[in-house]
Every structure is written in structure tokens, then in C-alpha cells.
PDB file of C-alpha atoms and ligand atoms in Angstrom:
ATOM      1  CA  UNK E   1     -39.103  38.986  -9.987  1.00 67.00           C
ATOM      2  CA  UNK E   2     -41.809  39.415  -8.220  1.00 90.00           C
ATOM      3  CA  UNK E   3     -45.126  38.683 -10.120  1.00 96.00           C
ATOM      4  CA  UNK E   4     -49.058  39.860  -9.117  1.00 96.00           C
ATOM      5  CA  UNK E   5     -50.591  37.102 -10.794  1.00 98.00           C
ATOM      6  CA  UNK E   6     -49.234  34.259 -10.756  1.00 98.00           C
ATOM      7  CA  UNK E   7     -46.826  32.641  -7.471  1.00 98.00           C
ATOM      8  CA  UNK E   8     -43.472  30.765  -8.274  1.00 98.00           C
ATOM      9  CA  UNK E   9     -42.194  28.182  -6.459  1.00 98.00           C
ATOM     10  CA  UNK E  10     -38.340  26.550  -7.012  1.00 98.00           C
ATOM     11  CA  UNK E  11     -37.966  22.370  -5.003  1.00 95.00           C
ATOM     12  CA  UNK E  12     -36.188  20.016  -5.862  1.00 95.00           C
ATOM     13  CA  UNK E  13     -36.168  20.597  -9.893  1.00 97.00           C
ATOM     14  CA  UNK E  14     -39.546  20.854  -9.865  1.00 98.00           C
ATOM     15  CA  UNK E  15     -40.743  25.136 -10.809  1.00 98.00           C
ATOM     16  CA  UNK E  16     -45.337  25.270  -9.140  1.00 98.00           C
ATOM     17  CA  UNK E  17     -46.498  27.990 -10.791  1.00 98.00           C
ATOM     18  CA  UNK E  18     -49.672  29.343  -9.188  1.00 98.00           C
ATOM     19  CA  UNK E  19     -52.214  31.384 -10.353  1.00 98.00           C
ATOM     20  CA  UNK E  20     -53.598  33.974  -8.036  1.00 98.00           C
ATOM     21  CA  UNK E  21     -56.580  36.449  -9.143  1.00 98.00           C
ATOM     22  CA  UNK E  22     -58.629  34.900  -6.246  1.00 97.00           C
ATOM     23  CA  UNK E  23     -61.459  36.863  -6.653  1.00 96.00           C
ATOM     24  CA  UNK E  24     -61.822  36.779 -10.118  1.00 98.00           C
ATOM     25  CA  UNK E  25     -61.613  32.583  -9.671  1.00 98.00           C
ATOM     26  CA  UNK E  26     -57.933  33.217 -11.823  1.00 98.00           C
ATOM     27  CA  UNK E  27     -59.531  34.470 -14.274  1.00 98.00           C
ATOM     28  CA  UNK E  28     -56.616  34.316 -17.198  1.00 97.00           C
ATOM     29  CA  UNK E  29     -56.024  38.531 -17.877  1.00 96.00           C
ATOM     30  CA  UNK E  30     -53.508  40.046 -20.052  1.00 94.00           C
ATOM     31  CA  UNK E  31     -51.252  40.377 -16.763  1.00 95.00           C
ATOM     32  CA  UNK E  32     -51.285  36.916 -15.638  1.00 96.00           C
ATOM     33  CA  UNK E  33     -50.928  34.856 -19.087  1.00 96.00           C
ATOM     34  CA  UNK E  34     -47.615  37.654 -19.895  1.00 95.00           C
ATOM     35  CA  UNK E  35     -45.765  36.211 -16.247  1.00 96.00           C
ATOM     36  CA  UNK E  36     -47.395  32.897 -17.098  1.00 97.00           C
ATOM     37  CA  UNK E  37     -45.365  33.455 -20.475  1.00 96.00           C
ATOM     38  CA  UNK E  38     -42.064  35.131 -18.784  1.00 96.00           C
ATOM     39  CA  UNK E  39     -42.329  32.150 -15.904  1.00 97.00           C
ATOM     40  CA  UNK E  40     -42.264  29.978 -18.217  1.00 97.00           C
ATOM     41  CA  UNK E  41     -39.764  30.728 -20.598  1.00 96.00           C
ATOM     42  CA  UNK E  42     -37.505  31.686 -17.142  1.00 97.00           C
ATOM     43  CA  UNK E  43     -38.300  27.837 -16.204  1.00 98.00           C
ATOM     44  CA  UNK E  44     -37.424  26.748 -19.327  1.00 97.00           C
ATOM     45  CA  UNK E  45     -34.445  28.289 -19.373  1.00 97.00           C
ATOM     46  CA  UNK E  46     -33.098  27.271 -15.195  1.00 98.00           C
ATOM     47  CA  UNK E  47     -30.884  24.301 -14.616  1.00 96.00           C
ATOM     48  CA  UNK E  48     -32.793  24.045 -10.785  1.00 97.00           C
ATOM     49  CA  UNK E  49     -35.854  23.198 -12.983  1.00 98.00           C
ATOM     50  CA  UNK E  50     -36.891  20.250 -14.779  1.00 98.00           C
ATOM     51  CA  UNK E  51     -40.553  19.733 -14.703  1.00 98.00           C
ATOM     52  CA  UNK E  52     -43.403  22.124 -14.266  1.00 98.00           C
ATOM     53  CA  UNK E  53     -46.599  21.781 -12.563  1.00 98.00           C
ATOM     54  CA  UNK E  54     -49.083  25.204 -13.007  1.00 98.00           C
ATOM     55  CA  UNK E  55     -52.056  24.862 -10.428  1.00 98.00           C
ATOM     56  CA  UNK E  56     -54.885  27.392  -9.782  1.00 98.00           C
ATOM     57  CA  UNK E  57     -56.919  27.408  -6.582  1.00 98.00           C
ATOM     58  CA  UNK E  58     -59.522  24.050  -4.782  1.00 98.00           C
ATOM     59  CA  UNK E  59     -61.654  25.863  -5.709  1.00 98.00           C
ATOM     60  CA  UNK E  60     -60.792  27.797  -9.472  1.00 98.00           C
ATOM     61  CA  UNK E  61     -58.058  26.417 -11.939  1.00 98.00           C
ATOM     62  CA  UNK E  62     -58.678  29.618 -13.990  1.00 98.00           C
ATOM     63  CA  UNK E  63     -62.571  30.183 -14.865  1.00 98.00           C
ATOM     64  CA  UNK E  64     -61.660  30.804 -18.469  1.00 97.00           C
ATOM     65  CA  UNK E  65     -60.192  34.648 -19.757  1.00 97.00           C
ATOM     66  CA  UNK E  66     -61.657  37.268 -18.433  1.00 97.00           C
ATOM     67  CA  UNK E  67     -64.280  38.735 -19.177  1.00 97.00           C
ATOM     68  CA  UNK E  68     -64.647  42.476 -17.980  1.00 96.00           C
ATOM     69  CA  UNK E  69     -61.392  42.677 -20.135  1.00 95.00           C
ATOM     70  CA  UNK E  70     -62.232  41.168 -23.057  1.00 95.00           C
ATOM     71  CA  UNK E  71     -65.967  42.309 -22.844  1.00 95.00           C
ATOM     72  CA  UNK E  72     -65.203  46.554 -24.902  1.00 94.00           C
ATOM     73  CA  UNK E  73     -62.729  44.947 -27.419  1.00 94.00           C
ATOM     74  CA  UNK E  74     -63.837  45.265 -31.002  1.00 95.00           C
ATOM     75  CA  UNK E  75     -62.623  42.792 -33.972  1.00 94.00           C
ATOM     76  CA  UNK E  76     -59.845  44.565 -34.780  1.00 95.00           C
ATOM     77  CA  UNK E  77     -58.635  45.593 -31.232  1.00 93.00           C
ATOM     78  CA  UNK E  78     -58.859  40.892 -31.279  1.00 92.00           C
ATOM     79  CA  UNK E  79     -57.287  41.227 -34.260  1.00 91.00           C
ATOM     80  CA  UNK E  80     -53.930  43.556 -33.895  1.00 91.00           C
ATOM     81  CA  UNK E  81     -53.395  42.571 -31.162  1.00 88.00           C
ATOM     82  CA  UNK E  82     -54.075  38.781 -32.047  1.00 87.00           C
ATOM     83  CA  UNK E  83     -55.260  38.090 -28.973  1.00 85.00           C
ATOM     84  CA  UNK E  84     -54.173  35.095 -26.546  1.00 85.00           C
ATOM     85  CA  UNK E  85     -51.824  34.240 -29.440  1.00 87.00           C
ATOM     86  CA  UNK E  86     -48.877  35.214 -27.106  1.00 87.00           C
ATOM     87  CA  UNK E  87     -49.226  33.257 -24.689  1.00 88.00           C
ATOM     88  CA  UNK E  88     -49.855  30.343 -25.884  1.00 89.00           C
ATOM     89  CA  UNK E  89     -46.662  30.375 -28.253  1.00 91.00           C
ATOM     90  CA  UNK E  90     -45.054  30.887 -25.227  1.00 92.00           C
ATOM     91  CA  UNK E  91     -46.325  28.143 -23.607  1.00 94.00           C
ATOM     92  CA  UNK E  92     -46.023  25.695 -26.541  1.00 94.00           C
ATOM     93  CA  UNK E  93     -41.750  25.997 -27.184  1.00 95.00           C
ATOM     94  CA  UNK E  94     -41.348  25.333 -23.245  1.00 97.00           C
ATOM     95  CA  UNK E  95     -39.152  21.716 -23.882  1.00 97.00           C
ATOM     96  CA  UNK E  96     -40.062  20.360 -20.257  1.00 98.00           C
ATOM     97  CA  UNK E  97     -42.625  18.659 -19.067  1.00 98.00           C
ATOM     98  CA  UNK E  98     -45.628  20.587 -17.960  1.00 98.00           C
ATOM     99  CA  UNK E  99     -48.355  19.380 -15.773  1.00 98.00           C
ATOM    100  CA  UNK E 100     -51.492  20.862 -15.422  1.00 98.00           C
ATOM    101  CA  UNK E 101     -52.897  20.025 -11.470  1.00 98.00           C
ATOM    102  CA  UNK E 102     -56.507  21.112 -12.524  1.00 98.00           C
ATOM    103  CA  UNK E 103     -59.058  21.587  -8.560  1.00 98.00           C
ATOM    104  CA  UNK E 104     -62.028  23.355 -10.138  1.00 98.00           C
ATOM    105  CA  UNK E 105     -63.446  25.025 -12.312  1.00 98.00           C
ATOM    106  CA  UNK E 106     -61.478  24.621 -15.774  1.00 98.00           C
ATOM    107  CA  UNK E 107     -63.480  27.043 -18.023  1.00 98.00           C
ATOM    108  CA  UNK E 108     -63.229  28.256 -21.491  1.00 98.00           C
ATOM    109  CA  UNK E 109     -59.651  29.604 -21.513  1.00 97.00           C
ATOM    110  CA  UNK E 110     -59.092  27.500 -18.142  1.00 98.00           C
ATOM    111  CA  UNK E 111     -59.643  24.643 -19.779  1.00 98.00           C
ATOM    112  CA  UNK E 112     -57.985  24.678 -22.567  1.00 97.00           C
ATOM    113  CA  UNK E 113     -54.145  26.631 -20.585  1.00 97.00           C
ATOM    114  CA  UNK E 114     -54.637  22.955 -19.248  1.00 98.00           C
ATOM    115  CA  UNK E 115     -54.925  21.172 -22.506  1.00 97.00           C
ATOM    116  CA  UNK E 116     -51.378  22.959 -23.523  1.00 97.00           C
ATOM    117  CA  UNK E 117     -50.012  21.685 -21.035  1.00 97.00           C
ATOM    118  CA  UNK E 118     -48.347  18.429 -21.408  1.00 97.00           C
ATOM    119  CA  UNK E 119     -51.202  16.431 -18.880  1.00 98.00           C
ATOM    120  CA  UNK E 120     -53.710  17.174 -16.351  1.00 98.00           C
ATOM    121  CA  UNK E 121     -54.265  16.086 -13.123  1.00 98.00           C
ATOM    122  CA  UNK E 122     -57.432  16.856 -11.633  1.00 98.00           C
ATOM    123  CA  UNK E 123     -58.359  16.575  -7.921  1.00 98.00           C
ATOM    124  CA  UNK E 124     -62.362  15.063  -7.436  1.00 98.00           C
ATOM    125  CA  UNK E 125     -63.976  18.521  -6.896  1.00 98.00           C
ATOM    126  CA  UNK E 126     -62.594  19.627 -10.928  1.00 98.00           C
ATOM    127  CA  UNK E 127     -65.201  20.949 -13.660  1.00 98.00           C
ATOM    128  CA  UNK E 128     -64.198  21.537 -16.903  1.00 98.00           C
ATOM    129  CA  UNK E 129     -66.170  23.468 -19.953  1.00 98.00           C
ATOM    130  CA  UNK E 130     -66.083  25.403 -22.393  1.00 98.00           C
ATOM    131  CA  UNK E 131     -69.467  27.407 -22.502  1.00 98.00           C
ATOM    132  CA  UNK E 132     -68.255  30.636 -24.323  1.00 98.00           C
ATOM    133  CA  UNK E 133     -71.505  29.627 -26.483  1.00 98.00           C
ATOM    134  CA  UNK E 134     -73.227  31.425 -23.358  1.00 98.00           C
ATOM    135  CA  UNK E 135     -71.058  33.910 -23.723  1.00 98.00           C
ATOM    136  CA  UNK E 136     -71.853  34.846 -27.578  1.00 97.00           C
ATOM    137  CA  UNK E 137     -68.214  33.564 -28.269  1.00 97.00           C
ATOM    138  CA  UNK E 138     -66.205  30.102 -29.099  1.00 97.00           C
ATOM    139  CA  UNK E 139     -62.999  28.597 -27.822  1.00 97.00           C
ATOM    140  CA  UNK E 140     -60.479  29.883 -29.072  1.00 94.00           C
ATOM    141  CA  UNK E 141     -57.224  28.632 -28.242  1.00 94.00           C
ATOM    142  CA  UNK E 142     -58.519  24.476 -28.518  1.00 95.00           C
ATOM    143  CA  UNK E 143     -61.265  23.486 -26.839  1.00 97.00           C
ATOM    144  CA  UNK E 144     -63.055  23.129 -29.917  1.00 98.00           C
ATOM    145  CA  UNK E 145     -59.800  21.139 -31.822  1.00 96.00           C
ATOM    146  CA  UNK E 146     -57.404  19.846 -28.730  1.00 96.00           C
ATOM    147  CA  UNK E 147     -60.595  19.011 -26.107  1.00 98.00           C
ATOM    148  CA  UNK E 148     -62.099  16.737 -29.839  1.00 98.00           C
ATOM    149  CA  UNK E 149     -58.602  14.863 -29.562  1.00 96.00           C
ATOM    150  CA  UNK E 150     -59.097  13.937 -26.192  1.00 97.00           C
ATOM    151  CA  UNK E 151     -62.612  13.592 -26.132  1.00 98.00           C
ATOM    152  CA  UNK E 152     -64.111  12.703 -29.169  1.00 97.00           C
ATOM    153  CA  UNK E 153     -65.822  14.915 -31.510  1.00 98.00           C
ATOM    154  CA  UNK E 154     -69.278  13.730 -30.093  1.00 98.00           C
ATOM    155  CA  UNK E 155     -68.325  14.905 -26.312  1.00 98.00           C
ATOM    156  CA  UNK E 156     -66.488  18.103 -27.420  1.00 98.00           C
ATOM    157  CA  UNK E 157     -69.952  19.086 -29.771  1.00 98.00           C
ATOM    158  CA  UNK E 158     -71.819  18.753 -27.182  1.00 98.00           C
ATOM    159  CA  UNK E 159     -69.537  20.553 -24.494  1.00 98.00           C
ATOM    160  CA  UNK E 160     -68.513  23.309 -27.249  1.00 98.00           C
ATOM    161  CA  UNK E 161     -72.591  23.608 -28.123  1.00 98.00           C
ATOM    162  CA  UNK E 162     -74.285  23.188 -24.346  1.00 98.00           C
ATOM    163  CA  UNK E 163     -71.374  24.899 -22.420  1.00 98.00           C
ATOM    164  CA  UNK E 164     -71.930  21.645 -20.057  1.00 98.00           C
ATOM    165  CA  UNK E 165     -69.518  21.365 -17.594  1.00 98.00           C
ATOM    166  CA  UNK E 166     -67.792  17.535 -17.427  1.00 98.00           C
ATOM    167  CA  UNK E 167     -66.476  15.927 -13.259  1.00 98.00           C
ATOM    168  CA  UNK E 168     -63.658  14.680 -12.812  1.00 98.00           C
ATOM    169  CA  UNK E 169     -65.579  10.929 -12.736  1.00 98.00           C
ATOM    170  CA  UNK E 170     -66.384  11.851 -17.064  1.00 98.00           C
ATOM    171  CA  UNK E 171     -63.112  13.580 -17.671  1.00 98.00           C
ATOM    172  CA  UNK E 172     -60.975  10.560 -16.286  1.00 98.00           C
ATOM    173  CA  UNK E 173     -63.579   8.352 -18.483  1.00 98.00           C
ATOM    174  CA  UNK E 174     -62.937  10.061 -21.271  1.00 98.00           C
ATOM    175  CA  UNK E 175     -59.279  10.321 -21.588  1.00 97.00           C
ATOM    176  CA  UNK E 176     -59.155  14.518 -20.900  1.00 98.00           C
ATOM    177  CA  UNK E 177     -56.909  13.255 -17.822  1.00 98.00           C
ATOM    178  CA  UNK E 178     -54.556  11.231 -16.658  1.00 98.00           C
ATOM    179  CA  UNK E 179     -55.341  10.640 -12.706  1.00 98.00           C
ATOM    180  CA  UNK E 180     -58.245  11.899 -10.481  1.00 98.00           C
ATOM    181  CA  UNK E 181     -57.049  11.818  -6.805  1.00 98.00           C
ATOM    182  CA  UNK E 182     -58.714  13.632  -4.209  1.00 98.00           C
ATOM    183  CA  UNK E 183     -58.532  18.019  -3.887  1.00 98.00           C
ATOM    184  CA  UNK E 184     -56.069  17.587  -0.538  1.00 98.00           C
ATOM    185  CA  UNK E 185     -53.938  16.173  -2.467  1.00 98.00           C
ATOM    186  CA  UNK E 186     -53.474  17.729  -5.566  1.00 98.00           C
ATOM    187  CA  UNK E 187     -50.691  19.573  -5.328  1.00 98.00           C
ATOM    188  CA  UNK E 188     -48.333  16.561  -3.762  1.00 98.00           C
ATOM    189  CA  UNK E 189     -49.552  14.314  -6.075  1.00 98.00           C
ATOM    190  CA  UNK E 190     -48.542  16.571  -8.639  1.00 98.00           C
ATOM    191  CA  UNK E 191     -45.182  17.900  -7.731  1.00 98.00           C
ATOM    192  CA  UNK E 192     -44.056  13.608  -6.861  1.00 98.00           C
ATOM    193  CA  UNK E 193     -45.281  13.086 -10.358  1.00 98.00           C
ATOM    194  CA  UNK E 194     -43.389  15.668 -11.719  1.00 98.00           C
ATOM    195  CA  UNK E 195     -39.867  14.873  -9.339  1.00 98.00           C
ATOM    196  CA  UNK E 196     -39.799  11.018 -10.824  1.00 98.00           C
ATOM    197  CA  UNK E 197     -39.801  12.980 -14.500  1.00 98.00           C
ATOM    198  CA  UNK E 198     -37.116  15.091 -13.369  1.00 97.00           C
ATOM    199  CA  UNK E 199     -35.204  12.150 -12.042  1.00 97.00           C
ATOM    200  CA  UNK E 200     -35.156  10.674 -15.514  1.00 97.00           C
ATOM    201  CA  UNK E 201     -32.317  11.656 -18.126  1.00 97.00           C
ATOM    202  CA  UNK E 202     -33.527  15.042 -19.608  1.00 97.00           C
ATOM    203  CA  UNK E 203     -33.217  13.723 -22.584  1.00 97.00           C
ATOM    204  CA  UNK E 204     -34.977  11.043 -22.922  1.00 98.00           C
ATOM    205  CA  UNK E 205     -38.038  13.028 -21.513  1.00 98.00           C
ATOM    206  CA  UNK E 206     -37.386  15.854 -23.198  1.00 97.00           C
ATOM    207  CA  UNK E 207     -37.657  13.015 -26.861  1.00 98.00           C
ATOM    208  CA  UNK E 208     -40.989  11.403 -24.894  1.00 98.00           C
ATOM    209  CA  UNK E 209     -42.497  15.047 -25.050  1.00 98.00           C
ATOM    210  CA  UNK E 210     -41.280  15.950 -28.244  1.00 97.00           C
ATOM    211  CA  UNK E 211     -42.727  12.594 -29.824  1.00 97.00           C
ATOM    212  CA  UNK E 212     -45.555  12.405 -27.882  1.00 97.00           C
ATOM    213  CA  UNK E 213     -46.654  15.741 -28.751  1.00 95.00           C
ATOM    214  CA  UNK E 214     -45.686  15.226 -32.807  1.00 95.00           C
ATOM    215  CA  UNK E 215     -48.654  12.307 -32.808  1.00 95.00           C
ATOM    216  CA  UNK E 216     -50.943  15.672 -33.200  1.00 89.00           C
ATOM    217  CA  UNK E 217     -49.586  17.531 -35.709  1.00 89.00           C
ATOM    218  CA  UNK E 218     -48.491  14.631 -38.400  1.00 95.00           C
ATOM    219  CA  UNK E 219     -49.894  11.282 -39.638  1.00 96.00           C
ATOM    220  CA  UNK E 220     -49.255   7.946 -38.179  1.00 96.00           C
ATOM    221  CA  UNK E 221     -46.562   6.831 -40.681  1.00 97.00           C
ATOM    222  CA  UNK E 222     -44.635   9.922 -39.832  1.00 97.00           C
ATOM    223  CA  UNK E 223     -44.899   9.695 -36.684  1.00 97.00           C
ATOM    224  CA  UNK E 224     -43.912   6.421 -36.019  1.00 97.00           C
ATOM    225  CA  UNK E 225     -40.290   7.455 -38.907  1.00 97.00           C
ATOM    226  CA  UNK E 226     -40.187  10.523 -36.513  1.00 97.00           C
ATOM    227  CA  UNK E 227     -40.035   8.179 -32.870  1.00 98.00           C
ATOM    228  CA  UNK E 228     -38.349   5.093 -34.435  1.00 97.00           C
ATOM    229  CA  UNK E 229     -35.168   8.709 -35.436  1.00 97.00           C
ATOM    230  CA  UNK E 230     -35.493   9.933 -31.888  1.00 97.00           C
ATOM    231  CA  UNK E 231     -35.206   6.462 -30.646  1.00 98.00           C
ATOM    232  CA  UNK E 232     -32.546   5.765 -32.542  1.00 97.00           C
ATOM    233  CA  UNK E 233     -31.032   9.268 -32.185  1.00 97.00           C
ATOM    234  CA  UNK E 234     -31.183   8.302 -27.712  1.00 98.00           C
ATOM    235  CA  UNK E 235     -28.345   5.683 -28.957  1.00 98.00           C
ATOM    236  CA  UNK E 236     -25.262   8.608 -28.665  1.00 98.00           C
ATOM    237  CA  UNK E 237     -26.376   9.036 -24.872  1.00 98.00           C
ATOM    238  CA  UNK E 238     -24.212   8.308 -21.778  1.00 98.00           C
ATOM    239  CA  UNK E 239     -27.659   7.762 -20.721  1.00 98.00           C
ATOM    240  CA  UNK E 240     -28.402   4.654 -22.548  1.00 98.00           C
ATOM    241  CA  UNK E 241     -25.278   3.115 -21.424  1.00 98.00           C
ATOM    242  CA  UNK E 242     -26.397   3.822 -17.724  1.00 98.00           C
ATOM    243  CA  UNK E 243     -29.665   2.674 -18.030  1.00 98.00           C
ATOM    244  CA  UNK E 244     -29.548   0.204 -19.570  1.00 98.00           C
ATOM    245  CA  UNK E 245     -26.536  -0.940 -17.925  1.00 98.00           C
ATOM    246  CA  UNK E 246     -28.513  -0.489 -14.225  1.00 98.00           C
ATOM    247  CA  UNK E 247     -30.595  -2.358 -15.588  1.00 98.00           C
ATOM    248  CA  UNK E 248     -28.679  -5.734 -15.710  1.00 98.00           C
ATOM    249  CA  UNK E 249     -26.541  -4.277 -12.737  1.00 98.00           C
ATOM    250  CA  UNK E 250     -30.037  -4.332 -11.096  1.00 98.00           C
ATOM    251  CA  UNK E 251     -29.054  -1.115  -9.712  1.00 97.00           C
ATOM    252  CA  UNK E 252     -30.612   2.457 -10.009  1.00 96.00           C
ATOM    253  CA  UNK E 253     -29.572   4.608 -12.776  1.00 97.00           C
ATOM    254  CA  UNK E 254     -27.060   7.216 -12.225  1.00 96.00           C
ATOM    255  CA  UNK E 255     -28.623  10.246 -15.402  1.00 97.00           C
ATOM    256  CA  UNK E 256     -26.730  13.041 -15.927  1.00 95.00           C
ATOM    257  CA  UNK E 257     -28.799  13.867 -19.343  1.00 94.00           C
ATOM    258  CA  UNK E 258     -25.982  13.064 -21.312  1.00 94.00           C
TER     259      UNK E 258
HETATM  260  N1  CO8 N 301     -63.959  36.582 -15.927  1.00 58.33           N
HETATM  261  C1  CO8 N 301     -63.813  37.756 -15.293  1.00 58.33           C
HETATM  262  N2  CO8 N 301     -64.007  37.273 -14.035  1.00 58.33           N
HETATM  263  C2  CO8 N 301     -64.891  36.085 -13.544  1.00 58.33           C
HETATM  264  C3  CO8 N 301     -64.468  34.949 -14.663  1.00 58.33           C
HETATM  265  C4  CO8 N 301     -63.932  35.115 -15.850  1.00 58.33           C
HETATM  266  N3  CO8 N 301     -63.868  34.484 -16.724  1.00 58.33           N
HETATM  267  N4  CO8 N 301     -64.743  33.829 -13.990  1.00 58.33           N
HETATM  268  C5  CO8 N 301     -65.361  34.063 -12.707  1.00 58.33           C
HETATM  269  N5  CO8 N 301     -64.741  36.126 -12.233  1.00 58.33           N
HETATM  270  C6  CO8 N 301     -65.233  36.457 -11.306  1.00 58.33           C
HETATM  271  C7  CO8 N 301     -66.906  37.063 -10.980  1.00 58.33           C
HETATM  272  O1  CO8 N 301     -67.347  38.062 -11.827  1.00 58.33           O
HETATM  273  C8  CO8 N 301     -66.920  37.573  -9.791  1.00 58.33           C
HETATM  274  O2  CO8 N 301     -65.968  38.740  -9.147  1.00 58.33           O
HETATM  275  P1  CO8 N 301     -66.903  39.136  -8.116  1.00 58.33           P
HETATM  276  O3  CO8 N 301     -67.121  38.821  -7.005  1.00 58.33           O
HETATM  277  O4  CO8 N 301     -66.589  41.051  -8.851  1.00 58.33           O
HETATM  278  O5  CO8 N 301     -68.447  39.740  -9.137  1.00 58.33           O
HETATM  279  C9  CO8 N 301     -66.066  36.341  -9.193  1.00 58.33           C
HETATM  280  O6  CO8 N 301     -65.225  35.849 -10.638  1.00 58.33           O
HETATM  281  C10 CO8 N 301     -66.498  35.019  -8.463  1.00 58.33           C
HETATM  282  O7  CO8 N 301     -67.562  34.501  -9.533  1.00 58.33           O
HETATM  283  P2  CO8 N 301     -68.987  34.025  -8.606  1.00 58.33           P
HETATM  284  O8  CO8 N 301     -69.647  35.070  -7.675  1.00 58.33           O
HETATM  285  O9  CO8 N 301     -69.283  34.210 -10.808  1.00 58.33           O
HETATM  286  O10 CO8 N 301     -68.589  32.358  -8.458  1.00 58.33           O
HETATM  287  P3  CO8 N 301     -69.745  31.128  -8.750  1.00 58.33           P
HETATM  288  O11 CO8 N 301     -69.214  30.191  -8.271  1.00 58.33           O
HETATM  289  O12 CO8 N 301     -71.445  31.420  -8.171  1.00 58.33           O
HETATM  290  O13 CO8 N 301     -69.439  30.702  -9.882  1.00 58.33           O
HETATM  291  C11 CO8 N 301     -68.353  30.205 -12.038  1.00 58.33           C
HETATM  292  C12 CO8 N 301     -68.146  30.365 -10.550  1.00 58.33           C
HETATM  293  C13 CO8 N 301     -69.981  29.527 -12.817  1.00 58.33           C
HETATM  294  C14 CO8 N 301     -67.098  30.119 -12.944  1.00 58.33           C
HETATM  295  C15 CO8 N 301     -68.828  31.259 -12.980  1.00 58.33           C
HETATM  296  O14 CO8 N 301     -67.592  32.502 -12.248  1.00 58.33           O
HETATM  297  C16 CO8 N 301     -68.529  31.854 -14.821  1.00 58.33           C
HETATM  298  O15 CO8 N 301     -69.521  31.534 -14.741  1.00 58.33           O
HETATM  299  N6  CO8 N 301     -67.377  31.945 -14.656  1.00 58.33           N
HETATM  300  C17 CO8 N 301     -67.725  32.743 -15.866  1.00 58.33           C
HETATM  301  C18 CO8 N 301     -67.439  30.816 -17.473  1.00 58.33           C
HETATM  302  C19 CO8 N 301     -67.090  30.988 -18.256  1.00 58.33           C
HETATM  303  O16 CO8 N 301     -67.934  32.070 -18.860  1.00 58.33           O
HETATM  304  N7  CO8 N 301     -65.295  31.644 -18.922  1.00 58.33           N
HETATM  305  C20 CO8 N 301     -65.571  31.713 -19.806  1.00 58.33           C
HETATM  306  C21 CO8 N 301     -64.832  32.767 -20.279  1.00 58.33           C
HETATM  307  S1  CO8 N 301     -64.544  33.690 -21.742  1.00 58.33           S
HETATM  308  C22 CO8 N 301     -62.962  32.225 -22.368  1.00 58.33           C
HETATM  309  O17 CO8 N 301     -62.495  32.004 -21.748  1.00 58.33           O
HETATM  310  C23 CO8 N 301     -62.341  32.577 -24.656  1.00 58.33           C
HETATM  311  C24 CO8 N 301     -61.690  31.971 -24.118  1.00 58.33           C
HETATM  312  C25 CO8 N 301     -60.735  32.718 -25.574  1.00 58.33           C
HETATM  313  C26 CO8 N 301     -59.169  31.830 -25.309  1.00 58.33           C
HETATM  314  C27 CO8 N 301     -58.528  32.049 -23.698  1.00 58.33           C
HETATM  315  C28 CO8 N 301     -57.030  31.879 -23.409  1.00 58.33           C
HETATM  316  C29 CO8 N 301     -56.313  32.526 -22.719  1.00 58.33           C
END
């Protein structure tokens, strides 16, 4: 399918989705969010894709929701169209892992999009922020909720109340991102991490993603029980037999996702 505001390349079981509105620093307008939702849904259904990377440009992952598009909307408009709910739900429905590869600005909805992915790899020039406070609004898809769980109340409050940006070094120190790499190496590194994930048993990968995400939604006791049951269930797969046999036979496993 032809897209206007994103590009999609599939290579070696990894779908690379690039946000592509350079003139607006990849601001998230409804066309881009619609195309992103479609691309993610298609990648999730495509047997040639096992892991997804979302990235932007060296200057901006995304500088937020499109302020031009939002500025004239009324309360009734955004309530009736349930602004941003559809795309957010589309991302959360994806069962394959999604890595956000963030260079430059990840602000407002851009930071929230990155945090909705499964984990974030940052370039050394990345800047995260929730500057909505400067526009007379607040974060709308997780900037007060997910950010607080990533970095704790103090930093989340600081960022949401002042609108200050967090650089890559602070983001890694605070647990917002899993690793930081030089900007020129960002996409190759994210693709290499994605390929590593693509080599695993995809049943175990999906189970791991579900289990980690469950920790956000439930109590520790319930989460541990959920994890244990998923762990038990993986003993019904051929890949568990293969993975453990390969270890004992000192060879690489040949997973068949069964
Ligand atoms: N929306 C629309 N256009 C934008 C946005 C944006 N968020 N950010 C940048 N642009 C445009 C600018 O208007 C400019 O366009 P033009 O050349 O036509 O004037 C172009 O991108 C380049 O921007 P700048 O000239 O400002 O570039 P600078 O390098 O000087 O500054 C900054 C870069 C600091 C990133 C600056 O552009 C900026 O502050 N942008 C706005 C950041 C912001 O406030 N983001 C929050 C938006 S609100 C939001 O995200 C609500 C989230 C709710 C949920 C969203 C779910 C998806």
C-alpha cells in the first residue's frame, strides 16, 4: 500500500516504519496516525515480519501531535472523535514486539508514541519531553501515566509541569530507554536488535511481551501467577523441546514457532 506520511520497508523479518513528515518534524496528524495504524496492523498480520522498528529522522522522532490540526478543535470535536484513541489502541493490539528508535525530538505525542512501543533505543541526540503544558493542555496518551512508571513521580512531575526536555543520557539513567547509541548507528542498532528477537521462538517472544506488559496492568501477585502460567504453557511447544535440546547438544536451536 502507498503511504504519504510514513515509509515501510521489510527486510529479514523486520519491518522498519519511518515517520516521514520532515517539514513538520514528523508531527502526528490524523493522516500519519491513520497510516501508522494501518502499517502496524498489516505488519502484525504479515508472516514475513517478526519484529517492528518505528523511527523518525535524525532531527525528530516526532515533535508531538500536530498543533496546527488540533488548534481549532472544540471539546465536543475531540470528545466525539475520541482524539488519538484509535491509533493508540491499534499500537497496543500489535502482538509482535515494537522497538522505538528515537533520534532528535520525541515531544508530547512523540514521546508518548515511543513509550507505547515495547522499548526505546535512543540516539545520543534524543530529547524527550512533555511540553503540552506550554500549550495550555496536558499529555493525552500516557505522558502522565506511562512516563511516571518509567522514570518515577519526581521526574515525571518535573517534565509535565515545566515542559523541560530530558536528554538521552538522563533518559537512560532514568530507565526511560534501554540503550543509547551514536545517532549514525541508531537504525542499524535497532535493526540488529530486532533481528536478534526475530531469531527466537516467536511463541516465546509473544508470551514474554504479554507478560512484561501485564506487569503494568496488575498487582505483583496476579502478574507472577500470569507469568508462571505462560511459562508452564510454553512446555506444550516444540520450540521448548528444541531450545533445551539444542542447549544440551551445544548447537544453535532451530525454532519453528510451534
Ligand atoms: N505540530 C505541528 N507542527 C510542528 C510541530 C507540531 N507539534 N512541531 C514542529 N512543527 C513544525 C513547525 O511549525 C515548523 O513548521 P514551519 O517551518 O512551517 O513553521 C517546522 O515543524 C520546524 O519547526 P521549528 O521551526 O519550530 O524547529 P526548531 O528546530 O526551531 O524547534 C522544536 C524544534 C523545539 C521541536 C519546536 O518545533 C517545538 O517546540 N515544537 C512543538 C513541540 C510541542 O509542543 N509538542 C507537543 C504537541 S501537543 C501534543 O503532542 C499533545 C499530545 C496528545 C496525544 C497525542 C497522540 C498522538
